[in-house]
Amino acid sequence: MRKIIHIDADCFFAALEMRDNPALTHLPIAVGGSARRRGVISTCNYVARRYGIHSAMATAYALRLCPNLQLLPHRFDVYKEASQAMRAIFSDYSALVEPLSLDEAYIDVTDSSTCAGSATLIAEEIRARVACEVGITVSAGVANNKFLAKVASDWQKPNGLTVITPDQNDAFSRALPVKKLNGVGKVTAQKLEQMGLNTCADLRDAGQSLLVERFGRFGALLYERAFGIDERSVQPTRVRKSISVEHTYDQDFNAEGCASYISPLLESLKMRIAKQNAASLVNKLFVKVKFADFTVTTMERKASSLTSEAFGLLLMQAVTRSAQQIRLLGLGVRLEHNHKEQGHAEQLSLFN
Ligand code: TTP
Ligand code: MG
């Protein structure tokens, strides 16, 4: 059973503008290009949405809907920095983070051990941390696949959390309007409505062959989603290459003393790997030693199982490189991500 979280920030660009100028909070604001230059709205806050303003609307038209609209220019550096801060928080919970845009990401927490493995608690903790550390609200959806997690994060926007438990999948997806399905834009929604298909229940009844006949491969996908099914895996794009722990000791010690320090370090390394959901990605072990004169050496070798013997052997080789006493020890693992994931990363980075 997978556990997927989808996070999407609320009115992202506008939220950052309000964070940095709280006087704007209760006014209708939008971030976008000026009407004089035939600009469009990138996004607007929820106050402005009450006037019918939305992303991609011509600014001139938005100003007609709401003459008091405060139009602000883009500050992309600020948006990018906030986006990175959010991703850093996500990566504390899993190595499997797939960003979709600056303000949106999937996180696979199936094997994460934080919050006793509860995806709901992890989602709440992430929301609280983003609010505290980045200063904006995000909405989250939790489900056992990407499709439902994304629908769920949108379900109670802004500042909402929606959890769809596996036993709710069937009833939830059945009642879902077709326009909630990713890839169903205005045109497709209209076509489906003309066929009398308004909800996923209707799509189920229509049957796969009819949908494939009318929409090709997309029709097959629609049929699958109508049952709440989505087998896509979360594809990390920013690949974490290693995980490690280290400790600087109060007093320097000799090489012979090393062995007794391994086990507490190994315990916390294992915990960190579990937290990151990365056990299956380990392909090398490494050690780091800092000597009393601050010179540093590392040793590594191929291995996938984390034993104190394996780290002990590496440490023994590393410490013989200097006659100095030891002030710091570190243990770590290098991670190998499969090629499919990396290929995906390259594709996505084109859009970033
Ligand atoms: P969205 O997540 O689609 O929108 P949002 O975060 O502003 O609002 P919501 O609360 O509904 O999630 O997009 C994230 C940011 O991307 C948005 O703040 C601005 C930018 N963006 C554009 O520049 N143009 C667009 O057409 C859209 C949809 C978004
Ligand atoms: Mg958003």
mmCIF file of C-alpha atoms and ligand atoms in Angstrom:
data_model
loop_
_atom_site.group_PDB
_atom_site.id
_atom_site.type_symbol
_atom_site.label_atom_id
_atom_site.label_comp_id
_atom_site.label_asym_id
_atom_site.label_seq_id
_atom_site.Cartn_x
_atom_site.Cartn_y
_atom_site.Cartn_z
ATOM 1 C CA MET A 1 0.000 0.000 0.000
ATOM 2 C CA ARG A 2 1.609 3.267 -1.112
ATOM 3 C CA LYS A 3 1.300 6.606 0.734
ATOM 4 C CA ILE A 4 1.513 9.660 -1.476
ATOM 5 C CA ILE A 5 1.245 13.307 -0.421
ATOM 6 C CA HIS A 6 0.571 16.095 -2.925
ATOM 7 C CA ILE A 7 1.377 19.618 -1.775
ATOM 8 C CA ASP A 8 0.282 22.798 -3.538
ATOM 9 C CA ALA A 9 0.871 26.280 -2.159
ATOM 10 C CA ASP A 10 -2.126 28.620 -1.918
ATOM 11 C CA CYS A 11 -2.035 31.529 -4.399
ATOM 12 C CA PHE A 12 1.738 31.105 -4.378
ATOM 13 C CA PHE A 13 3.148 34.346 -5.902
ATOM 14 C CA ALA A 14 0.430 36.437 -4.222
ATOM 15 C CA ALA A 15 0.977 34.700 -0.865
ATOM 16 C CA LEU A 16 4.636 35.716 -0.917
ATOM 17 C CA GLU A 17 3.690 39.295 -1.761
ATOM 18 C CA MET A 18 1.314 39.339 1.231
ATOM 19 C CA ARG A 19 3.942 37.743 3.453
ATOM 20 C CA ASP A 20 6.392 40.513 2.616
ATOM 21 C CA ASN A 21 3.775 43.266 2.865
ATOM 22 C CA PRO A 22 1.017 42.254 5.300
ATOM 23 C CA ALA A 23 -0.874 45.487 4.574
ATOM 24 C CA LEU A 24 -1.953 43.800 1.318
ATOM 25 C CA THR A 25 -3.580 40.830 3.032
ATOM 26 C CA HIS A 26 -7.169 42.065 3.004
ATOM 27 C CA LEU A 27 -6.976 43.852 -0.342
ATOM 28 C CA PRO A 28 -7.569 42.243 -3.718
ATOM 29 C CA ILE A 29 -4.093 41.764 -5.193
ATOM 30 C CA ALA A 30 -2.688 40.142 -8.288
ATOM 31 C CA VAL A 31 0.784 39.465 -9.635
ATOM 32 C CA GLY A 32 1.114 39.968 -13.364
ATOM 33 C CA GLY A 33 2.022 42.098 -16.343
ATOM 34 C CA SER A 34 0.656 45.591 -16.741
ATOM 35 C CA ALA A 35 -2.520 46.244 -18.715
ATOM 36 C CA ARG A 36 -0.713 48.885 -20.791
ATOM 37 C CA ARG A 37 1.571 46.167 -22.143
ATOM 38 C CA ARG A 38 -1.299 43.743 -22.667
ATOM 39 C CA GLY A 39 -0.081 41.747 -19.678
ATOM 40 C CA VAL A 40 -1.860 38.816 -18.036
ATOM 41 C CA ILE A 41 -2.449 37.833 -14.436
ATOM 42 C CA SER A 42 -0.082 35.127 -13.135
ATOM 43 C CA THR A 43 -2.105 34.654 -9.999
ATOM 44 C CA CYS A 44 -4.171 36.599 -7.481
ATOM 45 C CA ASN A 45 -5.047 36.225 -3.816
ATOM 46 C CA TYR A 46 -8.346 34.740 -2.643
ATOM 47 C CA VAL A 47 -9.858 38.195 -2.003
ATOM 48 C CA ALA A 48 -9.368 38.999 -5.707
ATOM 49 C CA ARG A 49 -10.799 35.613 -6.739
ATOM 50 C CA ARG A 50 -14.167 36.697 -5.341
ATOM 51 C CA TYR A 51 -14.325 39.195 -8.218
ATOM 52 C CA GLY A 52 -13.869 36.373 -10.722
ATOM 53 C CA ILE A 53 -10.205 37.084 -11.372
ATOM 54 C CA HIS A 54 -7.954 34.097 -12.131
ATOM 55 C CA SER A 55 -4.602 33.062 -13.615
ATOM 56 C CA ALA A 56 -4.035 33.761 -17.325
ATOM 57 C CA MET A 57 -6.758 36.445 -17.445
ATOM 58 C CA ALA A 58 -5.852 39.656 -19.290
ATOM 59 C CA THR A 59 -4.882 42.253 -16.710
ATOM 60 C CA ALA A 60 -7.018 44.884 -18.461
ATOM 61 C CA TYR A 61 -10.056 42.660 -18.032
ATOM 62 C CA ALA A 62 -9.181 41.887 -14.386
ATOM 63 C CA LEU A 63 -9.058 45.615 -13.692
ATOM 64 C CA ARG A 64 -12.513 46.001 -15.179
ATOM 65 C CA LEU A 65 -13.831 43.269 -12.859
ATOM 66 C CA CYS A 66 -12.129 44.866 -9.871
ATOM 67 C CA PRO A 67 -10.981 48.492 -10.320
ATOM 68 C CA ASN A 68 -9.354 48.412 -6.850
ATOM 69 C CA LEU A 69 -7.133 45.500 -7.785
ATOM 70 C CA GLN A 70 -3.562 46.059 -6.589
ATOM 71 C CA LEU A 71 -1.360 44.863 -9.425
ATOM 72 C CA LEU A 72 2.161 43.848 -8.443
ATOM 73 C CA PRO A 73 5.131 43.023 -10.683
ATOM 74 C CA HIS A 74 6.836 39.604 -10.496
ATOM 75 C CA ARG A 75 9.682 38.985 -8.068
ATOM 76 C CA PHE A 76 10.918 35.656 -9.395
ATOM 77 C CA ASP A 77 13.966 35.519 -7.102
ATOM 78 C CA VAL A 78 11.651 35.576 -4.094
ATOM 79 C CA TYR A 79 9.384 32.858 -5.558
ATOM 80 C CA LYS A 80 12.354 30.674 -6.398
ATOM 81 C CA GLU A 81 13.864 31.003 -2.947
ATOM 82 C CA ALA A 82 10.561 30.077 -1.280
ATOM 83 C CA SER A 83 10.215 27.134 -3.646
ATOM 84 C CA GLN A 84 13.654 25.845 -2.680
ATOM 85 C CA ALA A 85 12.888 26.265 1.012
ATOM 86 C CA MET A 86 9.692 24.224 0.552
ATOM 87 C CA ARG A 87 11.546 21.466 -1.279
ATOM 88 C CA ALA A 88 14.176 21.327 1.465
ATOM 89 C CA ILE A 89 11.375 20.706 3.964
ATOM 90 C CA PHE A 90 9.832 17.982 1.757
ATOM 91 C CA SER A 91 13.190 16.230 1.462
ATOM 92 C CA ASP A 92 13.331 15.857 5.240
ATOM 93 C CA TYR A 93 10.509 13.341 4.916
ATOM 94 C CA SER A 94 11.457 11.352 1.840
ATOM 95 C CA ALA A 95 14.070 10.982 -0.868
ATOM 96 C CA LEU A 96 11.181 10.477 -3.284
ATOM 97 C CA VAL A 97 10.078 14.052 -3.976
ATOM 98 C CA GLU A 98 8.809 14.973 -7.442
ATOM 99 C CA PRO A 99 8.368 18.708 -7.968
ATOM 100 C CA LEU A 100 5.757 19.593 -10.607
ATOM 101 C CA SER A 101 6.251 23.337 -10.558
ATOM 102 C CA LEU A 102 7.605 25.975 -8.201
ATOM 103 C CA ASP A 103 4.795 25.485 -5.703
ATOM 104 C CA GLU A 104 3.738 21.886 -6.167
ATOM 105 C CA ALA A 105 5.204 18.436 -5.480
ATOM 106 C CA TYR A 106 4.450 14.787 -4.915
ATOM 107 C CA ILE A 107 6.112 13.099 -1.934
ATOM 108 C CA ASP A 108 6.127 9.315 -1.584
ATOM 109 C CA VAL A 109 6.257 8.600 2.162
ATOM 110 C CA THR A 110 5.427 4.884 1.926
ATOM 111 C CA ASP A 111 8.578 3.857 3.765
ATOM 112 C CA SER A 112 9.179 7.025 5.783
ATOM 113 C CA SER A 113 9.427 6.402 9.499
ATOM 114 C CA THR A 114 8.725 9.978 10.674
ATOM 115 C CA CYS A 115 5.466 10.584 12.549
ATOM 116 C CA ALA A 116 5.205 6.830 13.161
ATOM 117 C CA GLY A 117 4.786 6.408 9.417
ATOM 118 C CA SER A 118 1.480 8.296 9.311
ATOM 119 C CA ALA A 119 1.177 10.130 5.986
ATOM 120 C CA THR A 120 -1.565 12.312 7.476
ATOM 121 C CA LEU A 121 0.664 13.431 10.348
ATOM 122 C CA ILE A 122 3.579 13.995 7.968
ATOM 123 C CA ALA A 123 1.352 16.163 5.763
ATOM 124 C CA GLU A 124 0.240 18.182 8.799
ATOM 125 C CA GLU A 125 3.822 18.589 9.951
ATOM 126 C CA ILE A 126 4.917 19.739 6.487
ATOM 127 C CA ARG A 127 2.057 22.254 6.378
ATOM 128 C CA ALA A 128 2.983 23.606 9.797
ATOM 129 C CA ARG A 129 6.663 23.845 8.912
ATOM 130 C CA VAL A 130 6.052 25.645 5.614
ATOM 131 C CA ALA A 131 3.776 28.109 7.437
ATOM 132 C CA CYS A 132 6.416 28.709 10.081
ATOM 133 C CA GLU A 133 9.622 28.584 8.025
ATOM 134 C CA VAL A 134 8.463 29.982 4.655
ATOM 135 C CA GLY A 135 5.563 32.095 5.888
ATOM 136 C CA ILE A 136 2.818 30.883 3.512
ATOM 137 C CA THR A 137 0.055 28.280 3.640
ATOM 138 C CA VAL A 138 -0.013 25.131 1.527
ATOM 139 C CA SER A 139 -2.812 22.650 0.930
ATOM 140 C CA ALA A 140 -2.142 18.931 1.027
ATOM 141 C CA GLY A 141 -3.775 15.774 -0.244
ATOM 142 C CA VAL A 142 -3.020 12.280 0.994
ATOM 143 C CA ALA A 143 -3.974 9.116 -0.894
ATOM 144 C CA ASN A 144 -2.483 5.871 -2.115
ATOM 145 C CA ASN A 145 -1.780 7.221 -5.603
ATOM 146 C CA LYS A 146 -0.744 10.429 -7.343
ATOM 147 C CA PHE A 147 -4.041 11.093 -9.062
ATOM 148 C CA LEU A 148 -6.165 11.027 -5.909
ATOM 149 C CA ALA A 149 -3.534 12.853 -3.830
ATOM 150 C CA LYS A 150 -3.606 15.726 -6.334
ATOM 151 C CA VAL A 151 -7.380 15.888 -6.453
ATOM 152 C CA ALA A 152 -7.380 15.810 -2.640
ATOM 153 C CA SER A 153 -4.957 18.719 -2.227
ATOM 154 C CA ASP A 154 -7.329 20.863 -4.276
ATOM 155 C CA TRP A 155 -10.410 19.686 -2.380
ATOM 156 C CA GLN A 156 -10.274 22.107 0.542
ATOM 157 C CA LYS A 157 -8.136 24.951 -0.730
ATOM 158 C CA PRO A 158 -6.850 27.237 0.727
ATOM 159 C CA ASN A 159 -4.967 25.946 3.773
ATOM 160 C CA GLY A 160 -6.671 22.548 3.737
ATOM 161 C CA LEU A 161 -5.762 18.923 4.229
ATOM 162 C CA THR A 162 -7.810 16.153 2.634
ATOM 163 C CA VAL A 163 -7.102 12.492 3.219
ATOM 164 C CA ILE A 164 -8.586 9.794 1.010
ATOM 165 C CA THR A 165 -8.151 6.430 2.687
ATOM 166 C CA PRO A 166 -7.934 3.382 0.419
ATOM 167 C CA ASP A 167 -11.404 2.237 1.424
ATOM 168 C CA GLN A 168 -12.765 5.630 0.301
ATOM 169 C CA ASN A 169 -11.085 5.457 -3.135
ATOM 170 C CA ASP A 170 -13.991 3.797 -4.862
ATOM 171 C CA ALA A 171 -16.794 6.035 -3.596
ATOM 172 C CA PHE A 172 -14.677 9.186 -3.885
ATOM 173 C CA SER A 173 -13.626 8.596 -7.477
ATOM 174 C CA ARG A 174 -17.086 7.442 -8.507
ATOM 175 C CA ALA A 175 -18.608 10.803 -7.553
ATOM 176 C CA LEU A 176 -15.822 12.870 -9.089
ATOM 177 C CA PRO A 177 -16.864 15.284 -11.889
ATOM 178 C CA VAL A 178 -14.904 14.569 -15.098
ATOM 179 C CA LYS A 179 -13.456 18.082 -15.141
ATOM 180 C CA LYS A 180 -11.483 17.224 -12.002
ATOM 181 C CA LEU A 181 -9.433 14.700 -14.012
ATOM 182 C CA ASN A 182 -5.971 15.857 -14.976
ATOM 183 C CA GLY A 183 -5.852 16.518 -18.717
ATOM 184 C CA VAL A 184 -9.569 17.143 -19.052
ATOM 185 C CA GLY A 185 -9.698 20.774 -20.100
ATOM 186 C CA LYS A 186 -12.671 22.774 -21.316
ATOM 187 C CA VAL A 187 -12.816 21.097 -24.732
ATOM 188 C CA THR A 188 -12.652 17.509 -23.502
ATOM 189 C CA ALA A 189 -15.088 18.273 -20.680
ATOM 190 C CA GLN A 190 -17.545 19.628 -23.253
ATOM 191 C CA LYS A 191 -17.164 16.548 -25.464
ATOM 192 C CA LEU A 192 -17.735 14.277 -22.491
ATOM 193 C CA GLU A 193 -20.775 16.252 -21.387
ATOM 194 C CA GLN A 194 -22.232 16.028 -24.893
ATOM 195 C CA MET A 195 -21.880 12.250 -24.536
ATOM 196 C CA GLY A 196 -23.791 12.510 -21.250
ATOM 197 C CA LEU A 197 -20.683 11.757 -19.222
ATOM 198 C CA ASN A 198 -20.428 14.122 -16.246
ATOM 199 C CA THR A 199 -18.931 12.051 -13.462
ATOM 200 C CA CYS A 200 -16.490 9.194 -13.139
ATOM 201 C CA ALA A 201 -19.462 6.918 -12.469
ATOM 202 C CA ASP A 202 -20.662 7.820 -15.980
ATOM 203 C CA LEU A 203 -17.220 7.017 -17.403
ATOM 204 C CA ARG A 204 -17.304 3.617 -15.730
ATOM 205 C CA ASP A 205 -20.712 2.878 -17.210
ATOM 206 C CA ALA A 206 -19.650 4.097 -20.654
ATOM 207 C CA GLY A 207 -17.020 1.372 -20.738
ATOM 208 C CA GLN A 208 -13.422 1.313 -21.851
ATOM 209 C CA SER A 209 -13.948 0.569 -25.519
ATOM 210 C CA LEU A 210 -16.201 3.580 -26.090
ATOM 211 C CA LEU A 211 -13.724 5.906 -24.363
ATOM 212 C CA VAL A 212 -10.798 4.482 -26.347
ATOM 213 C CA GLU A 213 -12.772 4.790 -29.566
ATOM 214 C CA ARG A 214 -13.434 8.490 -28.909
ATOM 215 C CA PHE A 215 -10.251 9.582 -27.146
ATOM 216 C CA GLY A 216 -7.568 7.012 -28.039
ATOM 217 C CA ARG A 217 -4.975 6.282 -25.357
ATOM 218 C CA PHE A 218 -6.249 9.166 -23.254
ATOM 219 C CA GLY A 219 -9.608 7.372 -23.181
ATOM 220 C CA ALA A 220 -7.968 4.295 -21.634
ATOM 221 C CA LEU A 221 -6.378 6.537 -19.034
ATOM 222 C CA LEU A 222 -9.714 8.196 -18.278
ATOM 223 C CA TYR A 223 -11.297 4.809 -17.754
ATOM 224 C CA GLU A 224 -8.570 3.835 -15.293
ATOM 225 C CA ARG A 225 -8.817 7.115 -13.352
ATOM 226 C CA ALA A 226 -12.594 6.736 -13.171
ATOM 227 C CA PHE A 227 -11.927 3.778 -10.861
ATOM 228 C CA GLY A 228 -9.467 5.808 -8.767
ATOM 229 C CA ILE A 229 -6.555 3.843 -10.210
ATOM 230 C CA ASP A 230 -3.143 5.368 -10.957
ATOM 231 C CA GLU A 231 -0.005 3.217 -10.964
ATOM 232 C CA ARG A 232 2.485 6.025 -11.737
ATOM 233 C CA SER A 233 5.400 6.161 -9.323
ATOM 234 C CA VAL A 234 6.770 9.327 -7.768
ATOM 235 C CA GLN A 235 9.848 10.222 -9.826
ATOM 236 C CA PRO A 236 12.387 12.243 -7.871
ATOM 237 C CA THR A 237 13.981 14.934 -9.986
ATOM 238 C CA ARG A 238 16.411 16.406 -7.539
ATOM 239 C CA VAL A 239 18.387 13.285 -6.783
ATOM 240 C CA ARG A 240 19.955 13.038 -3.359
ATOM 241 C CA LYS A 241 23.309 11.348 -3.865
ATOM 242 C CA SER A 242 24.243 10.506 -0.291
ATOM 243 C CA ILE A 243 23.055 10.419 3.302
ATOM 244 C CA SER A 244 25.486 10.676 6.190
ATOM 245 C CA VAL A 245 25.902 11.398 9.876
ATOM 246 C CA GLU A 246 28.968 12.646 11.694
ATOM 247 C CA HIS A 247 30.024 13.648 15.167
ATOM 248 C CA THR A 248 32.802 15.803 16.572
ATOM 249 C CA TYR A 249 33.908 14.379 19.905
ATOM 250 C CA ASP A 250 34.623 16.407 23.024
ATOM 251 C CA GLN A 251 38.050 14.815 23.301
ATOM 252 C CA ASP A 252 40.347 13.510 20.580
ATOM 253 C CA PHE A 253 41.062 9.787 20.707
ATOM 254 C CA ASN A 254 43.365 7.161 19.212
ATOM 255 C CA ALA A 255 42.677 4.865 16.271
ATOM 256 C CA GLU A 256 42.146 1.904 18.584
ATOM 257 C CA GLY A 257 39.165 3.653 20.185
ATOM 258 C CA CYS A 258 37.234 3.949 16.888
ATOM 259 C CA ALA A 259 35.257 0.728 17.101
ATOM 260 C CA SER A 260 33.220 1.796 20.116
ATOM 261 C CA TYR A 261 31.922 4.893 18.323
ATOM 262 C CA ILE A 262 30.526 3.017 15.333
ATOM 263 C CA SER A 263 27.314 1.661 16.738
ATOM 264 C CA PRO A 264 25.632 4.947 17.881
ATOM 265 C CA LEU A 265 26.594 6.583 14.576
ATOM 266 C CA LEU A 266 25.258 3.621 12.622
ATOM 267 C CA GLU A 267 21.970 3.767 14.528
ATOM 268 C CA SER A 268 21.370 7.396 13.635
ATOM 269 C CA LEU A 269 22.464 6.788 10.025
ATOM 270 C CA LYS A 270 19.937 3.973 9.732
ATOM 271 C CA MET A 271 17.242 6.205 11.173
ATOM 272 C CA ARG A 272 18.025 8.936 8.686
ATOM 273 C CA ILE A 273 17.928 6.488 5.766
ATOM 274 C CA ALA A 274 14.575 5.143 6.928
ATOM 275 C CA LYS A 275 13.226 8.674 7.302
ATOM 276 C CA GLN A 276 14.308 9.384 3.723
ATOM 277 C CA ASN A 277 12.812 6.166 2.435
ATOM 278 C CA ALA A 278 16.148 5.416 0.775
ATOM 279 C CA ALA A 279 17.191 1.939 2.004
ATOM 280 C CA SER A 280 16.700 0.351 -1.400
ATOM 281 C CA LEU A 281 18.906 2.983 -3.096
ATOM 282 C CA VAL A 282 22.080 2.336 -1.054
ATOM 283 C CA ASN A 283 24.966 1.122 -3.209
ATOM 284 C CA LYS A 284 28.124 2.274 -1.389
ATOM 285 C CA LEU A 285 29.218 2.818 2.195
ATOM 286 C CA PHE A 286 31.714 5.497 3.157
ATOM 287 C CA VAL A 287 33.459 6.800 6.250
ATOM 288 C CA LYS A 288 34.951 10.162 7.003
ATOM 289 C CA VAL A 289 37.683 10.859 9.547
ATOM 290 C CA LYS A 290 38.886 14.271 10.656
ATOM 291 C CA PHE A 291 42.191 14.216 12.509
ATOM 292 C CA ALA A 292 43.398 16.533 15.271
ATOM 293 C CA ASP A 293 45.245 18.655 12.696
ATOM 294 C CA PHE A 294 41.928 19.077 10.807
ATOM 295 C CA THR A 295 43.009 16.998 7.813
ATOM 296 C CA VAL A 296 40.140 14.920 6.476
ATOM 297 C CA THR A 297 40.132 11.559 4.782
ATOM 298 C CA THR A 298 37.354 9.366 3.395
ATOM 299 C CA MET A 299 37.122 5.718 2.355
ATOM 300 C CA GLU A 300 34.332 4.003 0.507
ATOM 301 C CA ARG A 301 33.390 0.682 -1.014
ATOM 302 C CA LYS A 302 30.499 -0.913 -2.839
ATOM 303 C CA ALA A 303 27.941 -2.519 -0.521
ATOM 304 C CA SER A 304 24.225 -2.386 0.075
ATOM 305 C CA SER A 305 23.872 -3.717 3.627
ATOM 306 C CA LEU A 306 24.717 -1.524 6.590
ATOM 307 C CA THR A 307 26.721 -3.490 9.131
ATOM 308 C CA SER A 308 29.071 -2.250 11.822
ATOM 309 C CA GLU A 309 31.678 -4.758 10.528
ATOM 310 C CA ALA A 310 31.683 -3.186 7.067
ATOM 311 C CA PHE A 311 32.011 0.340 8.470
ATOM 312 C CA GLY A 312 34.644 -0.876 10.972
ATOM 313 C CA LEU A 313 36.787 -2.244 8.153
ATOM 314 C CA LEU A 314 36.589 1.023 6.227
ATOM 315 C CA LEU A 315 37.433 3.032 9.352
ATOM 316 C CA MET A 316 40.458 0.863 10.078
ATOM 317 C CA GLN A 317 41.830 1.622 6.626
ATOM 318 C CA ALA A 318 41.032 5.320 6.891
ATOM 319 C CA VAL A 319 42.618 5.935 10.294
ATOM 320 C CA THR A 320 45.962 4.409 9.262
ATOM 321 C CA ARG A 321 46.447 7.333 6.893
ATOM 322 C CA SER A 322 47.567 9.618 9.698
ATOM 323 C CA ALA A 323 49.413 9.295 12.971
ATOM 324 C CA GLN A 324 47.252 12.072 14.424
ATOM 325 C CA GLN A 325 44.487 11.575 16.974
ATOM 326 C CA ILE A 326 40.885 11.643 15.747
ATOM 327 C CA ARG A 327 38.405 14.464 16.397
ATOM 328 C CA LEU A 328 35.485 13.580 14.109
ATOM 329 C CA LEU A 329 33.973 10.422 12.651
ATOM 330 C CA GLY A 330 31.318 10.186 9.975
ATOM 331 C CA LEU A 331 29.417 7.288 8.399
ATOM 332 C CA GLY A 332 27.463 7.564 5.193
ATOM 333 C CA VAL A 333 25.943 5.851 2.188
ATOM 334 C CA ARG A 334 25.945 6.774 -1.476
ATOM 335 C CA LEU A 335 22.654 6.323 -3.262
ATOM 336 C CA GLU A 336 22.038 5.092 -6.757
ATOM 337 C CA HIS A 337 18.882 6.170 -8.534
ATOM 338 C CA ASN A 338 17.729 4.179 -11.526
ATOM 339 C CA HIS A 339 18.142 5.569 -15.013
ATOM 340 C CA LYS A 340 14.455 6.006 -15.668
ATOM 341 C CA GLU A 341 14.258 8.486 -12.805
ATOM 342 C CA GLN A 342 17.276 10.404 -14.017
ATOM 343 C CA GLY A 343 15.929 10.569 -17.558
ATOM 344 C CA HIS A 344 12.765 12.048 -16.166
ATOM 345 C CA ALA A 345 14.812 14.609 -14.219
ATOM 346 C CA GLU A 346 16.499 15.788 -17.387
ATOM 347 C CA GLN A 347 13.192 16.202 -19.144
ATOM 348 C CA LEU A 348 11.698 18.217 -16.316
ATOM 349 C CA SER A 349 14.677 20.499 -15.959
ATOM 350 C CA LEU A 350 13.980 21.801 -19.462
ATOM 351 C CA PHE A 351 10.874 23.429 -18.093
ATOM 352 C CA ASN A 352 12.388 24.796 -14.903
HETATM 353 P P1 TTP B 1 -1.029 27.416 -9.123
HETATM 354 O O1 TTP B 1 -0.682 26.468 -8.013
HETATM 355 O O2 TTP B 1 -1.779 26.897 -10.284
HETATM 356 O O3 TTP B 1 -1.869 28.627 -8.540
HETATM 357 P P2 TTP B 1 -1.734 29.401 -7.172
HETATM 358 O O4 TTP B 1 -0.739 28.759 -6.274
HETATM 359 O O5 TTP B 1 -1.473 30.838 -7.450
HETATM 360 O O6 TTP B 1 -3.193 29.287 -6.559
HETATM 361 P P3 TTP B 1 -3.896 28.015 -5.877
HETATM 362 O O7 TTP B 1 -4.168 28.434 -4.473
HETATM 363 O O8 TTP B 1 -5.134 27.797 -6.662
HETATM 364 O O9 TTP B 1 -2.934 26.874 -5.973
HETATM 365 O O10 TTP B 1 0.296 28.077 -9.682
HETATM 366 C C1 TTP B 1 1.418 28.383 -8.876
HETATM 367 C C2 TTP B 1 2.058 29.678 -9.341
HETATM 368 O O11 TTP B 1 2.429 29.576 -10.703
HETATM 369 C C3 TTP B 1 1.150 30.867 -9.239
HETATM 370 O O12 TTP B 1 1.186 31.481 -7.964
HETATM 371 C C4 TTP B 1 1.643 31.760 -10.333
HETATM 372 C C5 TTP B 1 2.224 30.816 -11.366
HETATM 373 N N1 TTP B 1 1.280 30.693 -12.496
HETATM 374 C C6 TTP B 1 1.443 31.500 -13.599
HETATM 375 O O13 TTP B 1 2.394 32.312 -13.660
HETATM 376 N N2 TTP B 1 0.547 31.409 -14.634
HETATM 377 C C7 TTP B 1 -0.508 30.552 -14.619
HETATM 378 O O14 TTP B 1 -1.315 30.501 -15.568
HETATM 379 C C8 TTP B 1 -0.677 29.705 -13.470
HETATM 380 C C9 TTP B 1 -1.841 28.754 -13.405
HETATM 381 C C10 TTP B 1 0.238 29.824 -12.439
HETATM 382 MG MG MG B 2 -0.740 26.686 -5.947
#
